[in-house]
Structure formats: C-alpha cells, structure tokens
Amino acid sequence: MQKTFPDGFLWGGSMAANQVEGAWDDAGKGVSTSDLQPQGVHGHAVERANRPANIKDVAIDFYHRYPEDIQLFAEMGFKVLRTSIAWTRIYPNGDETEPNEAGLGFYDRLFDEMIRHGIQPLITLSHYEMPYGLVEKYDGWGGRETIACFERYARTVFSRYRDKVKYWLTFNEINMALHAPFTGVGLRGERTKQAIYQAIHHQLVASARAVKACHEIIPDAKIGNMLLGGVRYPITCKPADVLKAQSVNREWLFFGDVQARGAYPNWIQRYFRENDIHVQMTEQDSADLRETVDFISFSYYMSGCAAAEPEQYPTSRGNIMKMIPNPHLASSEWGWQIDPEGLRYLLNELHDRYQKPLFIVENGLGAKDVPQADGTIHDDYRIQYLKEHLIQVREAIADGVDLLGYTSWGPIDLVSAGTAQMSKRYGFIYVDRDDDGQGTLERRRKQSFFWYQQVIKSNGGSLA
Ligand code: BG6
C-alpha cells in the first residue's frame, strides 16, 4: 500500500476565533453568544448585563500574538490553517448595513500573514457564535430575518477576502443545534422541537445562500459544510438496535443530506409528522437549498453506541452529544472514547453517501499536559492518538475516499468549547495559562510538535 498521502494533501491545524483570539470587545467588536457562555457550551448562558469576566476574554491572545503563532505553524510545515471569522467583529450587532472596518482590517492582516508563510486560510463563517444583538432582536435563528443578516455578512467577507481565501465553511458542527440550541441557533431557554427545527431550517437556507454567494463572488473557491461526525454503532447485532443506530445517525446526517443533496430527505417527513413538527418552508427556500456544497467537512473525536432500549445501558457525554459507551474502547481523561477505525468507517460512509470530496477539519486528543522540570512537554499519548487516526485515514484513502486534507484540532492550546478549560489541551504548542487565567501566555513546542513536523515533511510517510 502507498505509504504517503496524495500530492497536495492539505496538512494543518484548526481553531476558532472565540477560543483563541481574546480581545473580546476590542476595535468595535460586538457581544456574541459565546461571550455570554463563560463556562462554555455545557454551562449556562448569562445575560448581557450580568456578564462576568472570563477566560475567553483573553483566551490565548491570538488577536495580538498571531504573527508568532503563524511562524510556529509554518515551522511545522502547515499547508493550511482553519480558523473562523468572529461575525461580531464585522457586524457587531448583526443587523447593521455597513461593516466595521476595524474588524475587516484585522482579518486582512491575519490572512496576509498566513499567505506570507505559504499557509492557505480555511475559514469558517460561524463557529459557535453569532451576534447577541440578533438573539435579542430576532430570537437568533428562530427569526427568518437572520438569514438576510447572515447573507450580508457572508457577501461582505467573500468580497473582501476573495483574493486571499479559497476554502470556506459555513456553520461549524451545524448538527449541534439539536443538542445545544443556544450555541447552535441562538435560542434561549427550553425550546420545543418545532422551534429548534424551524431555526435549523433558517440556518440551512442561510448556509445555501452563502454557498451561492461564494460561487458567484469567488468562482475559484471551494465551500463546504461542517458536521460533527457523531458515528453510532448498534450496541448489539439485534435488528432493533441496528435500526435504532440508523435513526440516531440520521439525526446528524440530515444536515449533510440537505447541504450536499439540496433537499430534505424523505425519511425526515415521517419524523416531523410523528413529532408534530411543521417547518415553514417557502418555494424560494426550496430553490435556495438546491445550491449544494463543494465538499463535506467534519470533526471526529470519538464514536459511541445506540440501543433500542437505552435504559438498559449507562450513558456518557462526549462532545456535546450523549451516548452509550462502547465496551470495546478505551476513553480519554474526559471520557471521550478513542476509536481510530471509526474514522476510516466514517470517511467511507460519508464518501459513499455524498460522492463529494471530504475534509477532516477536527480531530485530536484533549489531555492534561504536565511540563517537566526543564520545561519540556512529553505528550506521547497525543502522538499515539493522532498516529493511530492518521493510519486509518491512510487506509480510507487507499479504500478510494477523496480527501482534501486533515487539520487537527487546536494545534496550539486553546480554551475548550465544551467546558471553557485551558487544562484540556490539544496543542502541539503549549500555552502557559491555567484555568484561572494565570500564566505568562508564553508558547513552547511540545514533543508532538516535532513529530507532526516530520509527518508533514514526509507527507505521511513517517507514520508506521
Ligand atoms: C468541537 C468544536 O465540538 O470540538 C470545537 O467544533 C471544540 O470548537 C472541539 O473545541 C473540542 O471540544 P472541547 O469541548 O474539548 O473544546
């Protein structure tokens, strides 16, 4: 079997504005939903007036330190860096008619710096944050008006960065709206399935309109969707468990089906009927949805199981979704089950289903790193995790999967989305900051930094 990856394979890392930038209210930036989740996605959202200072306000200060960080990514040989634009830097409340020039200027400088180092930007339009102004005014994505606000934002950044950014993603882990509605679609409080699916519908239409705008404004760019690859296996081979696993997988594949095939799948109609969900969809919405993505991107950290009678099994929480643990797999310190072969399985499933190129835009191990007395960090557990996954990625490519690239999550330590911890580290680069915000923010190369550098240099040939 071919040991190296395809020519031009895009190796790199992945992060998000709200988890790295800090400078939460600098240069005219507005308040985002993430700014009101001081304890992360799993914590409670606070009101604007009661917002406590929190770790994301500074995060890892990427806003000011990006030249040093990009230099380190270039030293590892990155071909691509995924990050997001904070919508609130461009449209602070979300519904202005003119963008904030200071925010646009920041991303000009950031993208120029990447390009100067030969690193392609891969940019997410919305990564777990939206202007809180739109939540107050339109009930987040619950209001149809938010579609036009998002389209204006998307058109603004496509026009501004058309010569700099050739890879785009619309909404991060769009399927998370089902599990974390405030984070995903800006809905406050307990909401019905009806309300959540209506908001999701608006977001799917906005995503399709952004795809259309991107195709018009940057014809040589590629734009993808972004799914949380929440693979579930049946807990046993009992047919009822197999059917249950199929339906649980369809909950998240629904989003890919709409974004890659251009229409709601048949089976969701039964689900809507049985749950008394009536999505208001105009003819124009259906026409808009027909504009499909160029590639499918996804995150993959773990797999889990599903059962027809879930009460008989324990449950655990992975990255936001609940699941039944797989008795054949070990877990990370945060209880996420480690399943490298699941990544090969998922790549094949997605490729079979959509027949479009794929892009792995998140994968990695969150772990506590303990620096040695001499300051070095020996993260062999992280190397092991990544290596095992990359070997399965290579297998999937040998199976015939068309894969554009791989960006591991958090190439530099950053604030956890789920729990707002700094101690849950994913990076090749250590950042001196703890969960209380103490530390110098100094950057330090870990053992995995040199390992990944070799992987990229050898185009995967150095993996066992
Ligand atoms: C994904 C998100 O769910 O998982 C990222 O897109 C997030 O924003 C990553 O950071 C890892 O999750 P966590 O909770 O460990 O930060």
Tab-separated table of C-alpha atoms and ligand atoms in Angstrom:
chain	number	residue	atom	x	y	z
A	1	MET	CA	0.000	0.000	0.000
A	2	GLN	CA	1.093	3.565	-0.746
A	3	LYS	CA	2.669	4.919	2.469
A	4	THR	CA	2.475	8.601	1.636
A	5	PHE	CA	-0.637	10.744	1.235
A	6	PRO	CA	-1.781	12.160	-2.131
A	7	ASP	CA	0.222	15.042	-3.632
A	8	GLY	CA	-1.074	18.393	-2.498
A	9	PHE	CA	-2.733	16.910	0.606
A	10	LEU	CA	-3.584	19.812	2.909
A	11	TRP	CA	-1.947	19.203	6.292
A	12	GLY	CA	-2.588	21.675	9.062
A	13	GLY	CA	-4.465	22.638	12.181
A	14	SER	CA	-7.833	24.019	13.152
A	15	MET	CA	-9.180	26.514	15.662
A	16	ALA	CA	-11.956	29.057	16.212
A	17	ALA	CA	-11.996	32.800	16.849
A	18	ASN	CA	-13.780	32.666	20.207
A	19	GLN	CA	-11.394	30.030	21.578
A	20	VAL	CA	-8.132	31.767	20.639
A	21	GLU	CA	-8.447	35.447	19.839
A	22	GLY	CA	-9.409	37.114	23.123
A	23	ALA	CA	-9.766	40.900	22.599
A	24	TRP	CA	-13.437	40.188	23.108
A	25	ASP	CA	-14.552	43.827	22.905
A	26	ASP	CA	-11.670	45.473	21.037
A	27	ALA	CA	-11.916	47.550	17.889
A	28	GLY	CA	-15.695	47.754	17.826
A	29	LYS	CA	-16.405	44.043	18.259
A	30	GLY	CA	-19.955	43.313	19.429
A	31	VAL	CA	-21.149	40.795	22.005
A	32	SER	CA	-21.543	37.260	20.705
A	33	THR	CA	-23.404	34.269	22.115
A	34	SER	CA	-20.021	32.771	23.020
A	35	ASP	CA	-19.194	35.877	25.103
A	36	LEU	CA	-22.264	35.026	27.195
A	37	GLN	CA	-21.227	31.408	27.836
A	38	PRO	CA	-18.422	31.911	30.338
A	39	GLN	CA	-18.388	28.224	31.225
A	40	GLY	CA	-18.565	27.001	27.675
A	41	VAL	CA	-21.260	25.196	25.725
A	42	HIS	CA	-22.085	22.899	28.654
A	43	GLY	CA	-22.545	25.795	31.106
A	44	HIS	CA	-25.459	28.245	31.424
A	45	ALA	CA	-25.704	31.335	29.283
A	46	VAL	CA	-25.676	34.624	31.214
A	47	GLU	CA	-27.467	37.884	30.434
A	48	ARG	CA	-25.558	40.697	28.768
A	49	ALA	CA	-25.866	42.897	31.875
A	50	ASN	CA	-24.509	40.188	34.235
A	51	ARG	CA	-21.618	39.035	32.090
A	52	PRO	CA	-18.684	38.066	34.321
A	53	ALA	CA	-15.125	38.489	33.055
A	54	ASN	CA	-13.993	35.062	31.890
A	55	ILE	CA	-11.161	33.104	30.353
A	56	LYS	CA	-12.269	33.644	26.743
A	57	ASP	CA	-11.946	37.428	27.123
A	58	VAL	CA	-8.213	36.967	26.608
A	59	ALA	CA	-8.148	33.284	25.547
A	60	ILE	CA	-4.607	32.778	24.228
A	61	ASP	CA	-4.409	36.358	22.941
A	62	PHE	CA	-4.096	35.194	19.341
A	63	TYR	CA	-5.545	38.577	18.325
A	64	HIS	CA	-2.226	40.171	19.262
A	65	ARG	CA	0.162	37.224	19.042
A	66	TYR	CA	-0.847	35.706	15.709
A	67	PRO	CA	2.458	36.546	13.939
A	68	GLU	CA	4.398	34.412	16.432
A	69	ASP	CA	1.850	31.592	16.255
A	70	ILE	CA	1.747	31.507	12.482
A	71	GLN	CA	5.527	31.429	12.442
A	72	LEU	CA	5.352	28.287	14.625
A	73	PHE	CA	2.705	26.686	12.385
A	74	ALA	CA	4.925	27.414	9.392
A	75	GLU	CA	7.841	25.796	11.205
A	76	MET	CA	5.746	22.615	11.474
A	77	GLY	CA	5.150	22.854	7.730
A	78	PHE	CA	1.413	23.668	7.759
A	79	LYS	CA	-0.157	23.953	4.318
A	80	VAL	CA	-3.485	25.138	5.712
A	81	LEU	CA	-4.847	26.747	8.866
A	82	ARG	CA	-8.516	26.626	9.717
A	83	THR	CA	-9.891	29.420	11.858
A	84	SER	CA	-13.131	31.381	11.925
A	85	ILE	CA	-14.127	34.977	11.499
A	86	ALA	CA	-15.921	36.412	14.523
A	87	TRP	CA	-19.114	37.690	12.883
A	88	THR	CA	-19.340	40.350	15.652
A	89	ARG	CA	-16.034	41.910	14.566
A	90	ILE	CA	-17.593	42.586	11.168
A	91	TYR	CA	-21.222	43.292	12.123
A	92	PRO	CA	-21.205	43.961	15.889
A	93	ASN	CA	-24.971	43.603	16.369
A	94	GLY	CA	-25.552	41.539	13.270
A	95	ASP	CA	-28.072	43.811	11.572
A	96	GLU	CA	-26.017	46.891	10.628
A	97	THR	CA	-25.965	47.783	6.952
A	98	GLU	CA	-22.275	48.766	6.928
A	99	PRO	CA	-19.446	46.553	8.210
A	100	ASN	CA	-16.920	47.511	10.872
A	101	GLU	CA	-13.726	48.407	9.032
A	102	ALA	CA	-11.511	47.717	12.057
A	103	GLY	CA	-12.726	44.113	12.171
A	104	LEU	CA	-12.228	43.606	8.447
A	105	GLY	CA	-8.715	45.033	8.760
A	106	PHE	CA	-7.774	42.511	11.445
A	107	TYR	CA	-8.603	39.548	9.213
A	108	ASP	CA	-6.789	41.189	6.275
A	109	ARG	CA	-3.635	41.248	8.382
A	110	LEU	CA	-4.182	37.725	9.674
A	111	PHE	CA	-4.761	36.180	6.235
A	112	ASP	CA	-1.825	38.118	4.764
A	113	GLU	CA	0.419	36.693	7.462
A	114	MET	CA	-0.717	33.125	6.721
A	115	ILE	CA	-0.221	33.573	2.988
A	116	ARG	CA	3.228	35.101	3.522
A	117	HIS	CA	4.153	31.794	5.210
A	118	GLY	CA	2.639	29.649	2.459
A	119	ILE	CA	-0.348	28.671	4.634
A	120	GLN	CA	-3.797	28.637	2.989
A	121	PRO	CA	-6.620	30.008	5.142
A	122	LEU	CA	-9.622	27.695	5.567
A	123	ILE	CA	-12.276	29.932	7.066
A	124	THR	CA	-15.447	29.080	8.984
A	125	LEU	CA	-18.075	31.800	8.724
A	126	SER	CA	-19.692	30.946	12.044
A	127	HIS	CA	-18.072	28.796	14.688
A	128	TYR	CA	-20.351	28.512	17.713
A	129	GLU	CA	-21.024	32.233	17.919
A	130	MET	CA	-23.413	34.761	16.485
A	131	PRO	CA	-24.135	38.393	17.338
A	132	TYR	CA	-26.177	38.540	20.534
A	133	GLY	CA	-27.988	41.518	19.022
A	134	LEU	CA	-29.699	39.073	16.659
A	135	VAL	CA	-30.722	36.873	19.593
A	136	GLU	CA	-32.366	39.856	21.286
A	137	LYS	CA	-33.969	41.216	18.154
A	138	TYR	CA	-34.969	38.147	16.144
A	139	ASP	CA	-34.733	35.198	18.559
A	140	GLY	CA	-31.466	34.152	16.913
A	141	TRP	CA	-32.058	31.791	14.014
A	142	GLY	CA	-35.677	31.500	15.157
A	143	GLY	CA	-36.320	34.638	13.103
A	144	ARG	CA	-36.291	34.480	9.322
A	145	GLU	CA	-34.696	37.986	9.320
A	146	THR	CA	-31.410	36.450	10.492
A	147	ILE	CA	-30.983	34.790	7.085
A	148	ALA	CA	-30.566	38.157	5.356
A	149	CYS	CA	-28.182	39.402	8.067
A	150	PHE	CA	-26.002	36.338	7.605
A	151	GLU	CA	-26.070	36.622	3.830
A	152	ARG	CA	-24.940	40.247	4.072
A	153	TYR	CA	-22.080	39.221	6.365
A	154	ALA	CA	-21.076	36.336	4.088
A	155	ARG	CA	-21.128	38.533	0.968
A	156	THR	CA	-19.054	41.170	2.768
A	157	VAL	CA	-16.272	38.769	3.712
A	158	PHE	CA	-16.310	36.904	0.369
A	159	SER	CA	-15.886	40.222	-1.470
A	160	ARG	CA	-13.230	41.491	0.885
A	161	TYR	CA	-11.094	38.318	1.003
A	162	ARG	CA	-11.783	36.938	-2.483
A	163	ASP	CA	-8.091	37.011	-3.420
A	164	LYS	CA	-6.911	35.574	-0.105
A	165	VAL	CA	-9.275	32.815	0.952
A	166	LYS	CA	-10.121	29.908	-1.366
A	167	TYR	CA	-11.508	27.434	1.185
A	168	TRP	CA	-14.610	28.288	3.203
A	169	LEU	CA	-17.012	26.533	5.584
A	170	THR	CA	-20.462	27.795	6.539
A	171	PHE	CA	-21.533	26.712	10.070
A	172	ASN	CA	-19.370	24.749	12.479
A	173	GLU	CA	-20.916	21.421	13.516
A	174	ILE	CA	-24.302	22.554	12.255
A	175	ASN	CA	-25.977	19.438	13.689
A	176	MET	CA	-25.158	20.617	17.227
A	177	ALA	CA	-28.209	22.871	17.153
A	178	LEU	CA	-30.208	19.785	18.153
A	179	HIS	CA	-28.181	19.315	21.320
A	180	ALA	CA	-27.075	22.856	22.207
A	181	PRO	CA	-29.700	25.210	20.717
A	182	PHE	CA	-28.284	28.422	22.213
A	183	THR	CA	-24.817	27.700	20.849
A	184	GLY	CA	-26.057	26.392	17.517
A	185	VAL	CA	-29.008	28.595	16.632
A	186	GLY	CA	-29.147	31.290	19.328
A	187	LEU	CA	-32.366	30.061	21.001
A	188	ARG	CA	-32.610	30.944	24.693
A	189	GLY	CA	-34.218	28.731	27.336
A	190	GLU	CA	-36.053	25.435	26.936
A	191	ARG	CA	-37.473	25.215	23.424
A	192	THR	CA	-39.694	22.804	21.551
A	193	LYS	CA	-38.501	20.601	18.719
A	194	GLN	CA	-40.749	22.656	16.472
A	195	ALA	CA	-38.865	25.855	17.358
A	196	ILE	CA	-35.473	24.188	17.038
A	197	TYR	CA	-36.162	22.674	13.609
A	198	GLN	CA	-37.597	25.964	12.340
A	199	ALA	CA	-34.408	27.747	13.423
A	200	ILE	CA	-32.337	24.988	11.835
A	201	HIS	CA	-34.285	25.430	8.617
A	202	HIS	CA	-33.434	29.135	8.552
A	203	GLN	CA	-29.793	28.304	9.149
A	204	LEU	CA	-29.769	25.713	6.359
A	205	VAL	CA	-31.254	28.249	3.941
A	206	ALA	CA	-28.643	30.806	5.032
A	207	SER	CA	-25.915	28.229	4.506
A	208	ALA	CA	-27.145	27.523	0.967
A	209	ARG	CA	-27.359	31.225	0.196
A	210	ALA	CA	-23.779	31.656	1.396
A	211	VAL	CA	-22.708	28.795	-0.867
A	212	LYS	CA	-24.383	30.548	-3.799
A	213	ALA	CA	-22.764	33.871	-2.911
A	214	CYS	CA	-19.358	32.238	-2.650
A	215	HIS	CA	-19.768	30.596	-6.063
A	216	GLU	CA	-20.721	33.965	-7.570
A	217	ILE	CA	-18.083	36.105	-5.871
A	218	ILE	CA	-15.092	33.699	-5.793
A	219	PRO	CA	-15.600	31.217	-8.634
A	220	ASP	CA	-12.255	29.525	-7.956
A	221	ALA	CA	-13.029	28.914	-4.244
A	222	LYS	CA	-14.474	25.781	-2.675
A	223	ILE	CA	-17.052	25.987	0.084
A	224	GLY	CA	-18.051	23.136	2.363
A	225	ASN	CA	-20.407	22.379	5.218
A	226	MET	CA	-19.199	21.170	8.614
A	227	LEU	CA	-20.722	18.283	10.558
A	228	LEU	CA	-19.944	16.779	13.916
A	229	GLY	CA	-19.287	13.218	12.796
A	230	GLY	CA	-21.286	11.560	15.547
A	231	VAL	CA	-20.933	7.936	14.465
A	232	ARG	CA	-23.072	5.498	16.461
A	233	TYR	CA	-22.759	1.732	16.284
A	234	PRO	CA	-25.598	-0.586	17.324
A	235	ILE	CA	-24.836	-1.798	20.848
A	236	THR	CA	-25.655	-5.381	19.716
A	237	CYS	CA	-26.469	-7.035	16.384
A	238	LYS	CA	-30.157	-7.283	17.341
A	239	PRO	CA	-32.096	-5.820	14.394
A	240	ALA	CA	-33.889	-3.381	16.699
A	241	ASP	CA	-30.533	-1.988	17.841
A	242	VAL	CA	-29.345	-1.731	14.244
A	243	LEU	CA	-32.468	0.227	13.272
A	244	LYS	CA	-32.029	2.489	16.288
A	245	ALA	CA	-28.413	3.203	15.348
A	246	GLN	CA	-29.552	4.044	11.820
A	247	SER	CA	-32.100	6.528	13.101
A	248	VAL	CA	-29.639	8.137	15.555
A	249	ASN	CA	-27.097	8.516	12.758
A	250	ARG	CA	-29.754	10.037	10.541
A	251	GLU	CA	-30.314	12.795	13.113
A	252	TRP	CA	-26.952	14.269	12.192
A	253	LEU	CA	-26.758	13.046	8.599
A	254	PHE	CA	-29.956	15.041	7.968
A	255	PHE	CA	-27.834	18.190	7.821
A	256	GLY	CA	-25.376	16.676	5.366
A	257	ASP	CA	-28.265	15.373	3.253
A	258	VAL	CA	-29.751	18.847	2.893
A	259	GLN	CA	-26.436	20.599	2.340
A	260	ALA	CA	-24.944	18.067	-0.077
A	261	ARG	CA	-28.077	16.893	-1.910
A	262	GLY	CA	-30.085	20.094	-1.907
A	263	ALA	CA	-33.372	18.936	-0.355
A	264	TYR	CA	-34.859	17.458	2.800
A	265	PRO	CA	-34.626	13.643	2.756
A	266	ASN	CA	-37.883	11.633	2.625
A	267	TRP	CA	-37.463	9.945	5.998
A	268	ILE	CA	-37.429	13.241	7.934
A	269	GLN	CA	-41.071	13.805	6.898
A	270	ARG	CA	-42.160	10.846	8.988
A	271	TYR	CA	-40.135	12.124	11.930
A	272	PHE	CA	-41.753	15.557	11.563
A	273	ARG	CA	-45.250	14.028	11.350
A	274	GLU	CA	-44.760	11.865	14.400
A	275	ASN	CA	-43.327	14.721	16.439
A	276	ASP	CA	-45.842	17.313	15.321
A	277	ILE	CA	-43.179	19.459	13.669
A	278	HIS	CA	-44.297	21.775	10.855
A	279	VAL	CA	-41.400	23.579	9.239
A	280	GLN	CA	-42.462	26.722	7.374
A	281	MET	CA	-40.669	26.496	4.048
A	282	THR	CA	-41.275	28.868	1.147
A	283	GLU	CA	-40.797	27.979	-2.522
A	284	GLN	CA	-37.828	30.304	-2.555
A	285	ASP	CA	-36.326	28.370	0.388
A	286	SER	CA	-36.572	25.111	-1.564
A	287	ALA	CA	-34.936	26.759	-4.573
A	288	ASP	CA	-32.148	28.199	-2.372
A	289	LEU	CA	-31.447	24.819	-0.787
A	290	ARG	CA	-30.629	23.366	-4.194
A	291	GLU	CA	-27.260	25.167	-4.154
A	292	THR	CA	-25.085	22.441	-2.634
A	293	VAL	CA	-21.652	22.461	-1.029
A	294	ASP	CA	-18.468	21.568	-2.933
A	295	PHE	CA	-17.120	19.325	-0.206
A	296	ILE	CA	-18.094	17.819	3.131
A	297	SER	CA	-16.032	18.661	6.180
A	298	PHE	CA	-16.440	17.174	9.604
A	299	SER	CA	-14.989	16.765	13.081
A	300	TYR	CA	-14.228	13.369	14.512
A	301	TYR	CA	-13.106	12.687	18.063
A	302	MET	CA	-14.933	9.537	19.080
A	303	SER	CA	-17.706	7.102	18.316
A	304	GLY	CA	-20.455	5.733	20.545
A	305	CYS	CA	-23.313	3.258	20.584
A	306	ALA	CA	-27.084	3.364	20.284
A	307	ALA	CA	-29.664	0.898	21.637
A	308	ALA	CA	-33.362	0.275	21.085
A	309	GLU	CA	-33.755	0.073	24.866
A	310	PRO	CA	-31.262	2.656	26.097
A	311	GLU	CA	-32.470	2.402	29.746
A	312	GLN	CA	-30.579	-0.877	29.990
A	313	TYR	CA	-27.217	0.797	29.450
A	314	PRO	CA	-25.152	3.536	31.081
A	315	THR	CA	-24.798	6.823	29.178
A	316	SER	CA	-21.909	9.217	28.963
A	317	ARG	CA	-21.459	12.598	27.378
A	318	GLY	CA	-18.922	13.083	24.612
A	319	ASN	CA	-18.513	16.294	22.694
A	320	ILE	CA	-21.953	17.651	23.490
A	321	MET	CA	-23.992	14.583	22.456
A	322	LYS	CA	-24.955	11.858	24.912
A	323	MET	CA	-24.158	8.267	24.001
A	324	ILE	CA	-23.894	4.716	25.238
A	325	PRO	CA	-20.234	3.807	25.709
A	326	ASN	CA	-18.720	1.047	23.604
A	327	PRO	CA	-17.389	-1.751	25.867
A	328	HIS	CA	-14.553	-2.441	23.397
A	329	LEU	CA	-12.967	1.013	23.535
A	330	ALA	CA	-10.805	2.982	25.974
A	331	SER	CA	-11.584	6.614	26.838
A	332	SER	CA	-9.705	9.890	27.208
A	333	GLU	CA	-9.432	11.685	30.562
A	334	TRP	CA	-12.677	13.468	29.622
A	335	GLY	CA	-14.477	10.204	28.901
A	336	TRP	CA	-14.348	10.511	25.094
A	337	GLN	CA	-13.993	7.061	23.567
A	338	ILE	CA	-10.991	6.579	21.326
A	339	ASP	CA	-11.766	4.794	18.051
A	340	PRO	CA	-9.307	5.306	15.170
A	341	GLU	CA	-11.013	2.676	12.980
A	342	GLY	CA	-14.255	4.599	13.395
A	343	LEU	CA	-12.631	7.387	11.404
A	344	ARG	CA	-11.958	5.054	8.469
A	345	TYR	CA	-15.530	3.810	8.725
A	346	LEU	CA	-16.931	7.352	8.785
A	347	LEU	CA	-14.812	8.516	5.839
A	348	ASN	CA	-16.100	5.622	3.756
A	349	GLU	CA	-19.708	6.141	4.832
A	350	LEU	CA	-19.673	9.848	4.004
A	351	HIS	CA	-17.952	9.294	0.697
A	352	ASP	CA	-20.397	6.563	-0.306
A	353	ARG	CA	-23.372	8.676	0.718
A	354	TYR	CA	-22.414	12.022	-0.816
A	355	GLN	CA	-19.867	11.263	-3.554
A	356	LYS	CA	-18.108	14.547	-2.829
A	357	PRO	CA	-14.594	15.306	-1.590
A	358	LEU	CA	-14.184	15.217	2.172
A	359	PHE	CA	-12.060	17.281	4.564
A	360	ILE	CA	-11.287	16.238	8.153
A	361	VAL	CA	-11.258	19.613	9.877
A	362	GLU	CA	-11.103	18.496	13.526
A	363	ASN	CA	-9.579	15.519	15.280
A	364	GLY	CA	-7.393	15.334	18.344
A	365	LEU	CA	-6.934	14.424	21.976
A	366	GLY	CA	-7.783	16.772	24.843
A	367	ALA	CA	-5.427	15.897	27.694
A	368	LYS	CA	-3.690	17.414	30.703
A	369	ASP	CA	-0.039	18.126	29.898
A	370	VAL	CA	2.471	18.364	32.734
A	371	PRO	CA	5.672	20.195	31.829
A	372	GLN	CA	8.876	18.523	33.095
A	373	ALA	CA	11.252	20.333	35.433
A	374	ASP	CA	13.238	21.525	32.400
A	375	GLY	CA	10.068	22.895	30.790
A	376	THR	CA	9.730	20.237	28.077
A	377	ILE	CA	6.380	18.533	27.450
A	378	HIS	CA	6.349	14.830	26.619
A	379	ASP	CA	2.932	14.251	25.109
A	380	ASP	CA	3.471	10.785	23.699
A	381	TYR	CA	-0.245	9.965	24.413
A	382	ARG	CA	-1.221	12.685	21.933
A	383	ILE	CA	1.238	11.392	19.344
A	384	GLN	CA	-0.208	7.910	19.800
A	385	TYR	CA	-3.774	9.126	19.325
A	386	LEU	CA	-3.013	11.158	16.220
A	387	LYS	CA	-0.802	8.497	14.692
A	388	GLU	CA	-3.433	5.788	15.058
A	389	HIS	CA	-6.051	8.034	13.488
A	390	LEU	CA	-3.824	9.092	10.607
A	391	ILE	CA	-3.019	5.468	9.815
A	392	GLN	CA	-6.761	4.867	9.449
A	393	VAL	CA	-7.062	7.976	7.293
A	394	ARG	CA	-4.419	6.496	5.015
A	395	GLU	CA	-6.423	3.265	4.863
A	396	ALA	CA	-9.540	5.196	3.874
A	397	ILE	CA	-7.640	6.952	1.097
A	398	ALA	CA	-6.496	3.518	-0.085
A	399	ASP	CA	-10.178	2.479	0.007
A	400	GLY	CA	-10.788	5.220	-2.567
A	401	VAL	CA	-12.007	8.113	-0.432
A	402	ASP	CA	-11.319	11.521	-1.975
A	403	LEU	CA	-9.857	13.511	0.928
A	404	LEU	CA	-8.677	17.113	0.570
A	405	GLY	CA	-6.847	17.423	3.852
A	406	TYR	CA	-6.542	16.971	7.579
A	407	THR	CA	-6.466	19.753	10.182
A	408	SER	CA	-6.028	18.529	13.740
A	409	TRP	CA	-7.993	20.407	16.384
A	410	GLY	CA	-6.196	23.004	18.494
A	411	PRO	CA	-2.647	22.940	17.050
A	412	ILE	CA	-1.884	25.415	19.798
A	413	ASP	CA	-3.514	25.026	23.242
A	414	LEU	CA	-6.760	26.972	23.382
A	415	VAL	CA	-9.876	27.354	25.522
A	416	SER	CA	-12.152	24.297	25.430
A	417	ALA	CA	-15.503	24.946	23.767
A	418	GLY	CA	-17.368	22.486	25.978
A	419	THR	CA	-16.035	23.443	29.394
A	420	ALA	CA	-14.006	26.659	28.915
A	421	GLN	CA	-10.965	24.974	30.436
A	422	MET	CA	-7.374	25.720	29.406
A	423	SER	CA	-6.220	22.490	31.040
A	424	LYS	CA	-7.921	20.418	28.329
A	425	ARG	CA	-5.071	20.782	25.890
A	426	TYR	CA	-4.950	19.648	22.270
A	427	GLY	CA	-1.879	21.508	21.051
A	428	PHE	CA	1.489	20.796	19.524
A	429	ILE	CA	2.344	24.136	21.107
A	430	TYR	CA	1.936	24.651	24.835
A	431	VAL	CA	0.493	27.922	26.119
A	432	ASP	CA	1.346	28.974	29.653
A	433	ARG	CA	-2.115	29.750	31.010
A	434	ASP	CA	-4.240	27.865	33.536
A	435	ASP	CA	-7.977	27.515	34.130
A	436	ASP	CA	-7.960	30.612	36.366
A	437	GLY	CA	-6.317	32.679	33.671
A	438	GLN	CA	-2.924	32.721	35.406
A	439	GLY	CA	0.235	32.382	33.324
A	440	THR	CA	2.547	34.267	31.003
A	441	LEU	CA	0.926	33.131	27.719
A	442	GLU	CA	4.396	32.025	26.631
A	443	ARG	CA	4.391	29.492	23.756
A	444	ARG	CA	6.502	26.299	23.927
A	445	ARG	CA	6.962	23.453	21.446
A	446	LYS	CA	5.827	20.031	22.760
A	447	GLN	CA	7.254	16.668	21.709
A	448	SER	CA	4.290	16.299	19.323
A	449	PHE	CA	5.381	19.487	17.546
A	450	PHE	CA	8.462	17.735	16.178
A	451	TRP	CA	6.505	14.553	15.444
A	452	TYR	CA	3.867	16.395	13.367
A	453	GLN	CA	6.604	18.348	11.606
A	454	GLN	CA	8.040	15.018	10.416
A	455	VAL	CA	4.633	13.685	9.391
A	456	ILE	CA	4.044	16.714	7.196
A	457	LYS	CA	7.575	16.781	5.834
A	458	SER	CA	7.307	13.138	4.765
A	459	ASN	CA	3.690	13.641	3.541
A	460	GLY	CA	2.619	10.924	5.963
A	461	GLY	CA	5.468	8.580	5.084
A	462	SER	CA	6.885	8.755	8.615
A	463	LEU	CA	3.772	7.140	10.126
A	464	ALA	CA	4.445	3.492	10.917
B	1	BG6	C1	-15.805	20.596	18.512
B	1	BG6	C2	-15.826	22.088	18.311
B	1	BG6	O1	-17.046	20.227	19.046
B	1	BG6	O2	-14.937	20.032	19.424
B	1	BG6	C3	-14.640	22.830	18.855
B	1	BG6	O3	-16.017	22.429	16.953
B	1	BG6	C4	-14.226	22.201	20.160
B	1	BG6	O4	-14.950	24.182	18.974
B	1	BG6	C5	-13.820	20.750	19.908
B	1	BG6	O5	-13.213	22.879	20.843
B	1	BG6	C6	-13.327	20.011	21.138
B	1	BG6	O6	-14.251	20.147	22.169
B	1	BG6	P1	-13.817	20.672	23.604
B	1	BG6	O7	-15.056	20.731	24.394
B	1	BG6	O8	-12.824	19.674	24.112
B	1	BG6	O9	-13.197	22.001	23.371
